[in-house]
mmCIF file of C-alpha atoms in Angstrom:
data_model
loop_
_atom_site.group_PDB
_atom_site.id
_atom_site.type_symbol
_atom_site.label_atom_id
_atom_site.label_comp_id
_atom_site.label_asym_id
_atom_site.label_seq_id
_atom_site.Cartn_x
_atom_site.Cartn_y
_atom_site.Cartn_z
ATOM 1 C CA MET A 1 -37.242 -30.397 48.587
ATOM 2 C CA PHE A 2 -36.432 -33.395 46.366
ATOM 3 C CA PHE A 3 -32.840 -33.398 47.827
ATOM 4 C CA TYR A 4 -34.042 -33.476 51.422
ATOM 5 C CA LEU A 5 -36.722 -36.097 50.773
ATOM 6 C CA SER A 6 -34.201 -38.312 48.983
ATOM 7 C CA LYS A 7 -31.664 -38.093 51.736
ATOM 8 C CA ILE A 8 -34.183 -38.825 54.626
ATOM 9 C CA GLY A 9 -35.969 -41.534 52.701
ATOM 10 C CA TRP A 10 -32.734 -43.369 51.872
ATOM 11 C CA PHE A 11 -31.577 -43.318 55.527
ATOM 12 C CA PHE A 12 -34.502 -45.503 56.400
ATOM 13 C CA LEU A 13 -34.647 -47.582 53.159
ATOM 14 C CA GLN A 14 -30.916 -48.347 53.077
ATOM 15 C CA PRO A 15 -30.669 -52.222 53.179
ATOM 16 C CA SER A 16 -28.194 -52.402 56.100
ATOM 17 C CA ASN A 17 -30.167 -49.953 58.243
ATOM 18 C CA LEU A 18 -33.463 -51.565 57.306
ATOM 19 C CA LEU A 19 -32.268 -55.085 58.237
ATOM 20 C CA VAL A 20 -30.875 -53.927 61.557
ATOM 21 C CA ALA A 21 -34.125 -52.148 62.319
ATOM 22 C CA VAL A 22 -36.055 -55.301 61.405
ATOM 23 C CA SER A 23 -33.825 -57.495 63.696
ATOM 24 C CA LEU A 24 -34.117 -54.895 66.531
ATOM 25 C CA ALA A 25 -37.912 -54.819 66.238
ATOM 26 C CA GLY A 26 -38.089 -58.576 66.290
ATOM 27 C CA ALA A 27 -35.959 -58.798 69.403
ATOM 28 C CA LEU A 28 -38.001 -56.171 71.155
ATOM 29 C CA LEU A 29 -41.310 -58.085 70.300
ATOM 30 C CA LEU A 30 -39.851 -61.223 71.948
ATOM 31 C CA LEU A 31 -40.249 -59.413 75.266
ATOM 32 C CA GLY A 32 -44.077 -58.840 74.834
ATOM 33 C CA ARG A 33 -47.201 -60.579 73.577
ATOM 34 C CA PHE A 34 -46.111 -60.886 69.963
ATOM 35 C CA ARG A 35 -43.302 -63.433 70.527
ATOM 36 C CA ARG A 36 -44.140 -65.467 67.476
ATOM 37 C CA PHE A 37 -44.137 -62.524 65.139
ATOM 38 C CA GLY A 38 -40.967 -61.233 66.889
ATOM 39 C CA ARG A 39 -39.191 -64.539 66.120
ATOM 40 C CA TRP A 40 -40.204 -64.309 62.488
ATOM 41 C CA LEU A 41 -38.915 -60.660 62.215
ATOM 42 C CA LEU A 42 -35.734 -61.471 64.057
ATOM 43 C CA GLY A 43 -35.005 -64.438 61.856
ATOM 44 C CA LEU A 44 -35.822 -62.490 58.715
ATOM 45 C CA GLY A 45 -33.475 -59.614 59.691
ATOM 46 C CA LEU A 46 -30.528 -61.838 60.676
ATOM 47 C CA PHE A 47 -31.029 -63.939 57.512
ATOM 48 C CA GLY A 48 -30.930 -60.850 55.387
ATOM 49 C CA LEU A 49 -27.816 -59.512 57.123
ATOM 50 C CA VAL A 50 -26.080 -62.801 56.545
ATOM 51 C CA VAL A 51 -27.012 -63.017 52.850
ATOM 52 C CA CYS A 52 -26.267 -59.425 52.066
ATOM 53 C CA GLY A 53 -23.085 -59.455 54.137
ATOM 54 C CA PHE A 54 -21.427 -62.568 52.876
ATOM 55 C CA SER A 55 -23.014 -63.734 49.608
ATOM 56 C CA PRO A 56 -22.250 -62.174 46.204
ATOM 57 C CA PHE A 57 -25.657 -60.574 46.101
ATOM 58 C CA GLY A 58 -24.112 -57.102 46.160
ATOM 59 C CA ASN A 59 -22.013 -58.006 43.153
ATOM 60 C CA LEU A 60 -25.142 -59.269 41.301
ATOM 61 C CA LEU A 61 -26.722 -55.819 41.869
ATOM 62 C CA VAL A 62 -23.700 -53.713 40.808
ATOM 63 C CA LEU A 63 -22.488 -55.658 37.793
ATOM 64 C CA PRO A 64 -25.061 -54.421 35.397
ATOM 65 C CA LEU A 65 -24.154 -50.845 36.368
ATOM 66 C CA ASP A 66 -20.377 -51.359 36.238
ATOM 67 C CA ASP A 67 -20.634 -52.923 32.751
ATOM 68 C CA ARG A 68 -23.214 -50.562 31.218
ATOM 69 C CA PHE A 69 -20.624 -48.327 29.535
ATOM 70 C CA PRO A 70 -17.365 -49.542 27.936
ATOM 71 C CA VAL A 71 -13.906 -48.242 28.836
ATOM 72 C CA TRP A 72 -13.346 -44.995 26.892
ATOM 73 C CA ALA A 73 -11.153 -45.001 23.721
ATOM 74 C CA GLN A 74 -10.345 -41.879 21.769
ATOM 75 C CA GLY A 75 -10.364 -43.723 18.486
ATOM 76 C CA GLU A 76 -9.982 -41.524 15.384
ATOM 77 C CA GLY A 77 -11.917 -38.574 16.649
ATOM 78 C CA PRO A 78 -10.485 -35.264 17.776
ATOM 79 C CA PRO A 79 -9.216 -34.804 21.280
ATOM 80 C CA PRO A 80 -11.781 -33.752 23.860
ATOM 81 C CA ASP A 81 -12.700 -30.009 24.116
ATOM 82 C CA GLY A 82 -13.500 -30.467 27.839
ATOM 83 C CA ILE A 83 -13.392 -32.942 30.679
ATOM 84 C CA ILE A 84 -16.007 -32.967 33.544
ATOM 85 C CA VAL A 85 -15.520 -34.884 36.819
ATOM 86 C CA LEU A 86 -18.398 -35.419 39.274
ATOM 87 C CA GLY A 87 -17.908 -34.836 43.013
ATOM 88 C CA GLY A 88 -18.242 -37.697 45.517
ATOM 89 C CA SER A 89 -14.481 -38.402 45.913
ATOM 90 C CA PHE A 90 -13.891 -36.477 49.168
ATOM 91 C CA ASP A 91 -14.484 -37.224 52.850
ATOM 92 C CA THR A 92 -15.684 -33.677 53.533
ATOM 93 C CA ALA A 93 -16.066 -34.142 57.251
ATOM 94 C CA VAL A 94 -12.487 -35.363 57.733
ATOM 95 C CA SER A 95 -11.216 -32.735 55.224
ATOM 96 C CA ALA A 96 -12.925 -29.900 57.167
ATOM 97 C CA GLY A 97 -12.129 -31.244 60.631
ATOM 98 C CA ARG A 98 -8.398 -31.927 59.881
ATOM 99 C CA GLY A 99 -7.717 -29.170 57.416
ATOM 100 C CA ILE A 100 -6.469 -31.616 54.891
ATOM 101 C CA VAL A 101 -7.648 -33.098 51.542
ATOM 102 C CA ALA A 102 -9.131 -36.488 52.507
ATOM 103 C CA LEU A 103 -10.316 -38.785 49.732
ATOM 104 C CA ASN A 104 -12.780 -41.704 49.950
ATOM 105 C CA GLU A 105 -12.981 -44.944 47.900
ATOM 106 C CA ALA A 106 -14.127 -43.004 44.771
ATOM 107 C CA GLY A 107 -10.833 -41.069 44.658
ATOM 108 C CA GLU A 108 -10.055 -42.721 41.323
ATOM 109 C CA ARG A 109 -12.335 -40.154 39.670
ATOM 110 C CA LEU A 110 -9.843 -37.447 40.611
ATOM 111 C CA THR A 111 -6.673 -39.350 39.656
ATOM 112 C CA ALA A 112 -8.217 -40.151 36.204
ATOM 113 C CA PHE A 113 -9.311 -36.527 35.823
ATOM 114 C CA ALA A 114 -5.749 -35.335 36.516
ATOM 115 C CA ASP A 115 -4.342 -37.921 34.071
ATOM 116 C CA LEU A 116 -6.677 -36.781 31.391
ATOM 117 C CA ALA A 117 -5.818 -33.192 32.048
ATOM 118 C CA ARG A 118 -2.152 -34.037 31.378
ATOM 119 C CA GLN A 119 -2.974 -36.068 28.261
ATOM 120 C CA PHE A 120 -5.114 -33.166 26.754
ATOM 121 C CA PRO A 121 -3.502 -29.903 27.808
ATOM 122 C CA ASP A 122 -5.827 -27.772 25.723
ATOM 123 C CA ALA A 123 -9.107 -29.279 27.209
ATOM 124 C CA LYS A 124 -11.272 -27.186 29.497
ATOM 125 C CA LEU A 125 -11.567 -28.694 32.945
ATOM 126 C CA VAL A 126 -14.739 -28.798 35.216
ATOM 127 C CA PHE A 127 -15.111 -30.166 38.689
ATOM 128 C CA THR A 128 -18.842 -30.168 39.707
ATOM 129 C CA GLY A 129 -19.922 -30.791 43.347
ATOM 130 C CA GLY A 130 -21.216 -28.746 46.286
ATOM 131 C CA SER A 131 -22.298 -30.229 49.566
ATOM 132 C CA GLY A 132 -24.377 -33.337 49.688
ATOM 133 C CA GLN A 133 -24.990 -33.331 53.448
ATOM 134 C CA ILE A 134 -28.154 -32.099 55.309
ATOM 135 C CA LEU A 135 -26.665 -32.386 58.865
ATOM 136 C CA PHE A 136 -23.361 -31.641 60.456
ATOM 137 C CA ASP A 137 -20.532 -30.767 58.019
ATOM 138 C CA ARG A 138 -21.721 -28.992 54.843
ATOM 139 C CA SER A 139 -18.291 -28.196 53.304
ATOM 140 C CA SER A 140 -18.304 -27.723 49.544
ATOM 141 C CA GLU A 141 -16.444 -30.387 47.613
ATOM 142 C CA ALA A 142 -15.420 -27.751 45.111
ATOM 143 C CA ASP A 143 -13.414 -25.915 47.754
ATOM 144 C CA ILE A 144 -11.578 -29.038 48.642
ATOM 145 C CA ALA A 145 -11.045 -29.864 45.007
ATOM 146 C CA GLY A 146 -9.467 -26.515 44.427
ATOM 147 C CA ARG A 147 -6.926 -27.194 47.177
ATOM 148 C CA LEU A 148 -6.224 -30.599 45.737
ATOM 149 C CA PHE A 149 -5.658 -29.294 42.233
ATOM 150 C CA ASP A 150 -3.430 -26.476 43.498
ATOM 151 C CA GLY A 151 -1.379 -29.136 45.263
ATOM 152 C CA ILE A 152 -0.826 -31.301 42.213
ATOM 153 C CA GLY A 153 -0.082 -28.431 39.945
ATOM 154 C CA LEU A 154 -3.216 -28.116 37.794
ATOM 155 C CA ALA A 155 -3.489 -24.428 36.665
ATOM 156 C CA ARG A 156 -6.497 -22.775 38.218
ATOM 157 C CA ASP A 157 -7.186 -20.821 35.006
ATOM 158 C CA ARG A 158 -7.974 -24.122 33.294
ATOM 159 C CA ILE A 159 -10.454 -25.311 35.893
ATOM 160 C CA VAL A 160 -14.126 -24.366 36.416
ATOM 161 C CA LEU A 161 -15.319 -25.219 39.977
ATOM 162 C CA GLU A 162 -19.038 -25.607 40.243
ATOM 163 C CA ASP A 163 -20.021 -25.479 43.928
ATOM 164 C CA ARG A 164 -23.866 -25.277 43.952
ATOM 165 C CA SER A 165 -24.903 -28.783 42.973
ATOM 166 C CA ARG A 166 -26.112 -31.229 45.682
ATOM 167 C CA ASN A 167 -27.066 -34.159 43.595
ATOM 168 C CA THR A 168 -26.397 -35.613 40.146
ATOM 169 C CA TRP A 169 -29.258 -33.856 38.432
ATOM 170 C CA GLN A 170 -27.918 -30.534 39.637
ATOM 171 C CA ASN A 171 -24.326 -31.508 38.527
ATOM 172 C CA ALA A 172 -25.721 -31.709 34.969
ATOM 173 C CA LEU A 173 -27.842 -28.674 35.123
ATOM 174 C CA TYR A 174 -25.447 -26.192 36.665
ATOM 175 C CA THR A 175 -22.394 -27.554 34.621
ATOM 176 C CA LYS A 176 -24.230 -26.871 31.393
ATOM 177 C CA GLU A 177 -25.106 -23.304 32.580
ATOM 178 C CA LEU A 178 -21.426 -22.647 33.404
ATOM 179 C CA VAL A 179 -19.675 -23.950 30.338
ATOM 180 C CA ASP A 180 -22.373 -23.328 27.735
ATOM 181 C CA PRO A 181 -20.983 -26.100 25.324
ATOM 182 C CA ALA A 182 -20.845 -25.184 21.720
ATOM 183 C CA PRO A 183 -22.388 -27.471 19.099
ATOM 184 C CA GLY A 184 -19.953 -30.088 17.985
ATOM 185 C CA GLU A 185 -17.676 -29.849 21.039
ATOM 186 C CA ARG A 186 -16.491 -33.173 22.536
ATOM 187 C CA TRP A 187 -16.848 -33.532 26.309
ATOM 188 C CA LEU A 188 -15.740 -36.397 28.575
ATOM 189 C CA LEU A 189 -17.688 -37.217 31.798
ATOM 190 C CA VAL A 190 -15.610 -38.866 34.461
ATOM 191 C CA THR A 191 -17.367 -40.666 37.286
ATOM 192 C CA SER A 192 -17.663 -44.113 38.909
ATOM 193 C CA ALA A 193 -18.745 -46.857 36.426
ATOM 194 C CA TRP A 194 -21.692 -47.913 38.716
ATOM 195 C CA HIS A 195 -22.873 -44.279 38.705
ATOM 196 C CA MET A 196 -22.385 -43.592 35.064
ATOM 197 C CA PRO A 197 -25.921 -44.587 33.718
ATOM 198 C CA ARG A 198 -27.633 -42.097 36.026
ATOM 199 C CA ALA A 199 -25.029 -39.384 35.368
ATOM 200 C CA ILE A 200 -25.207 -39.799 31.530
ATOM 201 C CA GLY A 201 -28.930 -39.839 31.795
ATOM 202 C CA CYS A 202 -29.031 -36.481 33.572
ATOM 203 C CA PHE A 203 -26.651 -34.813 31.114
ATOM 204 C CA ARG A 204 -28.763 -36.102 28.194
ATOM 205 C CA ALA A 205 -31.868 -34.731 29.798
ATOM 206 C CA VAL A 206 -30.512 -31.261 30.048
ATOM 207 C CA GLY A 207 -29.209 -31.339 26.483
ATOM 208 C CA PHE A 208 -25.519 -31.732 27.180
ATOM 209 C CA ASP A 209 -23.918 -34.390 25.024
ATOM 210 C CA VAL A 210 -20.979 -36.102 26.840
ATOM 211 C CA GLU A 211 -19.004 -39.229 26.494
ATOM 212 C CA ALA A 212 -18.669 -41.659 29.342
ATOM 213 C CA TYR A 213 -15.313 -42.176 30.971
ATOM 214 C CA PRO A 214 -16.060 -44.766 33.585
ATOM 215 C CA VAL A 215 -13.613 -45.468 36.502
ATOM 216 C CA ASP A 216 -13.808 -46.681 40.062
ATOM 217 C CA TYR A 217 -15.220 -50.200 39.227
ATOM 218 C CA ARG A 218 -16.458 -52.146 42.217
ATOM 219 C CA THR A 219 -16.340 -55.518 40.588
ATOM 220 C CA ARG A 220 -13.631 -57.490 38.632
ATOM 221 C CA GLY A 221 -16.219 -58.849 36.150
ATOM 222 C CA TRP A 222 -19.005 -61.434 36.131
ATOM 223 C CA SER A 223 -16.775 -64.051 37.817
ATOM 224 C CA ASP A 224 -17.560 -62.068 41.012
ATOM 225 C CA LEU A 225 -20.975 -63.716 40.999
ATOM 226 C CA TRP A 226 -19.209 -66.666 42.534
ATOM 227 C CA ARG A 227 -17.029 -64.861 45.026
ATOM 228 C CA PRO A 228 -18.483 -64.490 48.502
ATOM 229 C CA PHE A 229 -17.351 -61.633 50.768
ATOM 230 C CA THR A 230 -14.979 -62.355 53.578
ATOM 231 C CA THR A 231 -16.386 -59.753 55.884
ATOM 232 C CA ALA A 232 -20.019 -58.838 56.410
ATOM 233 C CA SER A 233 -19.353 -55.074 56.402
ATOM 234 C CA GLU A 234 -17.872 -55.255 52.957
ATOM 235 C CA GLY A 235 -20.828 -57.164 51.503
ATOM 236 C CA LEU A 236 -23.379 -54.881 53.201
ATOM 237 C CA ARG A 237 -21.581 -51.852 51.824
ATOM 238 C CA ARG A 238 -21.680 -53.293 48.298
ATOM 239 C CA VAL A 239 -25.396 -53.960 48.618
ATOM 240 C CA ASP A 240 -25.956 -50.468 49.981
ATOM 241 C CA THR A 241 -24.063 -48.859 47.150
ATOM 242 C CA ALA A 242 -25.946 -50.811 44.394
ATOM 243 C CA ALA A 243 -29.328 -50.441 45.975
ATOM 244 C CA ARG A 244 -28.929 -46.743 46.348
ATOM 245 C CA GLU A 245 -28.003 -46.405 42.742
ATOM 246 C CA TRP A 246 -30.844 -48.550 41.472
ATOM 247 C CA ALA A 247 -33.271 -46.544 43.695
ATOM 248 C CA GLY A 248 -31.734 -43.350 42.316
ATOM 249 C CA LEU A 249 -32.294 -44.514 38.720
ATOM 250 C CA LEU A 250 -35.947 -45.451 39.457
ATOM 251 C CA VAL A 251 -36.722 -42.088 41.148
ATOM 252 C CA TYR A 252 -34.949 -40.046 38.536
ATOM 253 C CA TRP A 253 -36.782 -41.912 35.809
ATOM 254 C CA LEU A 254 -40.259 -41.526 37.458
ATOM 255 C CA THR A 255 -39.569 -37.769 38.032
ATOM 256 C CA GLY A 256 -38.379 -37.190 34.521
ATOM 257 C CA ARG A 257 -34.721 -36.433 35.347
ATOM 258 C CA ILE A 258 -33.452 -39.232 33.157
ATOM 259 C CA PRO A 259 -35.049 -40.305 29.742
ATOM 260 C CA GLU A 260 -34.926 -44.069 30.537
ATOM 261 C CA LEU A 261 -34.627 -46.341 33.451
ATOM 262 C CA LEU A 262 -31.061 -47.533 32.667
ATOM 263 C CA PRO A 263 -29.394 -45.183 30.210
ATOM 264 C CA GLY A 264 -26.716 -46.854 28.093
ATOM 265 C CA PRO A 265 -24.293 -45.978 25.241
ATOM 266 C CA THR A 266 -25.739 -44.341 22.141
ATOM 267 C CA PRO A 267 -25.680 -46.419 18.962
#
């Protein structure tokens, strides 16, 4: 139920959808008795679309997430015993419809995972991701990942494919059940930098100690606070991504799925 409520609720609260709905409502009210209120709504919606589309507002929202965890360094510790990569890198609709492996803009998660697998040939490998859709295509990301790993030559006997999870909380819960990590083992968690706080929080909540390996940064650094977007679609997408993650952090925290609102590195 939590999964369905989160998906449906976000469809209506996603900033780009909400601003379009406000603008449309204002335009419709111009045709009736509430013209003054309609003008106000239409102006508010259009102003929001311009600000979110062209200003660096999206970067302001995503930068604290991107920078929450530092780039991973092995240091003097032992090599990792295992490497986990979260799903979210595939366009499942295109992959299923075309019969190919189609990546989306988070594909760096998989390239980093493959590089780590090469660097640490004795590490266990885990891909966790089922279907995150409630309508239309419900292809499992784990199935597509298996085809990708076969294609790039990663031995199947090294990889555990977890295909039941539908959100980040389930990624952590089901992965721990599958691998049953032993005390003292060193595990890396690969996911997008802006998603890492919520992911780490979930793994901590289920008692699985992992180290953050952030990839797929959406910003170049704090200098991006002064860089506007050249297309409205790009800016709105950045705002949607960041707002969704902040909303996820808040909901996960309120429902006890993460121990704090913005999990960070351990001392």
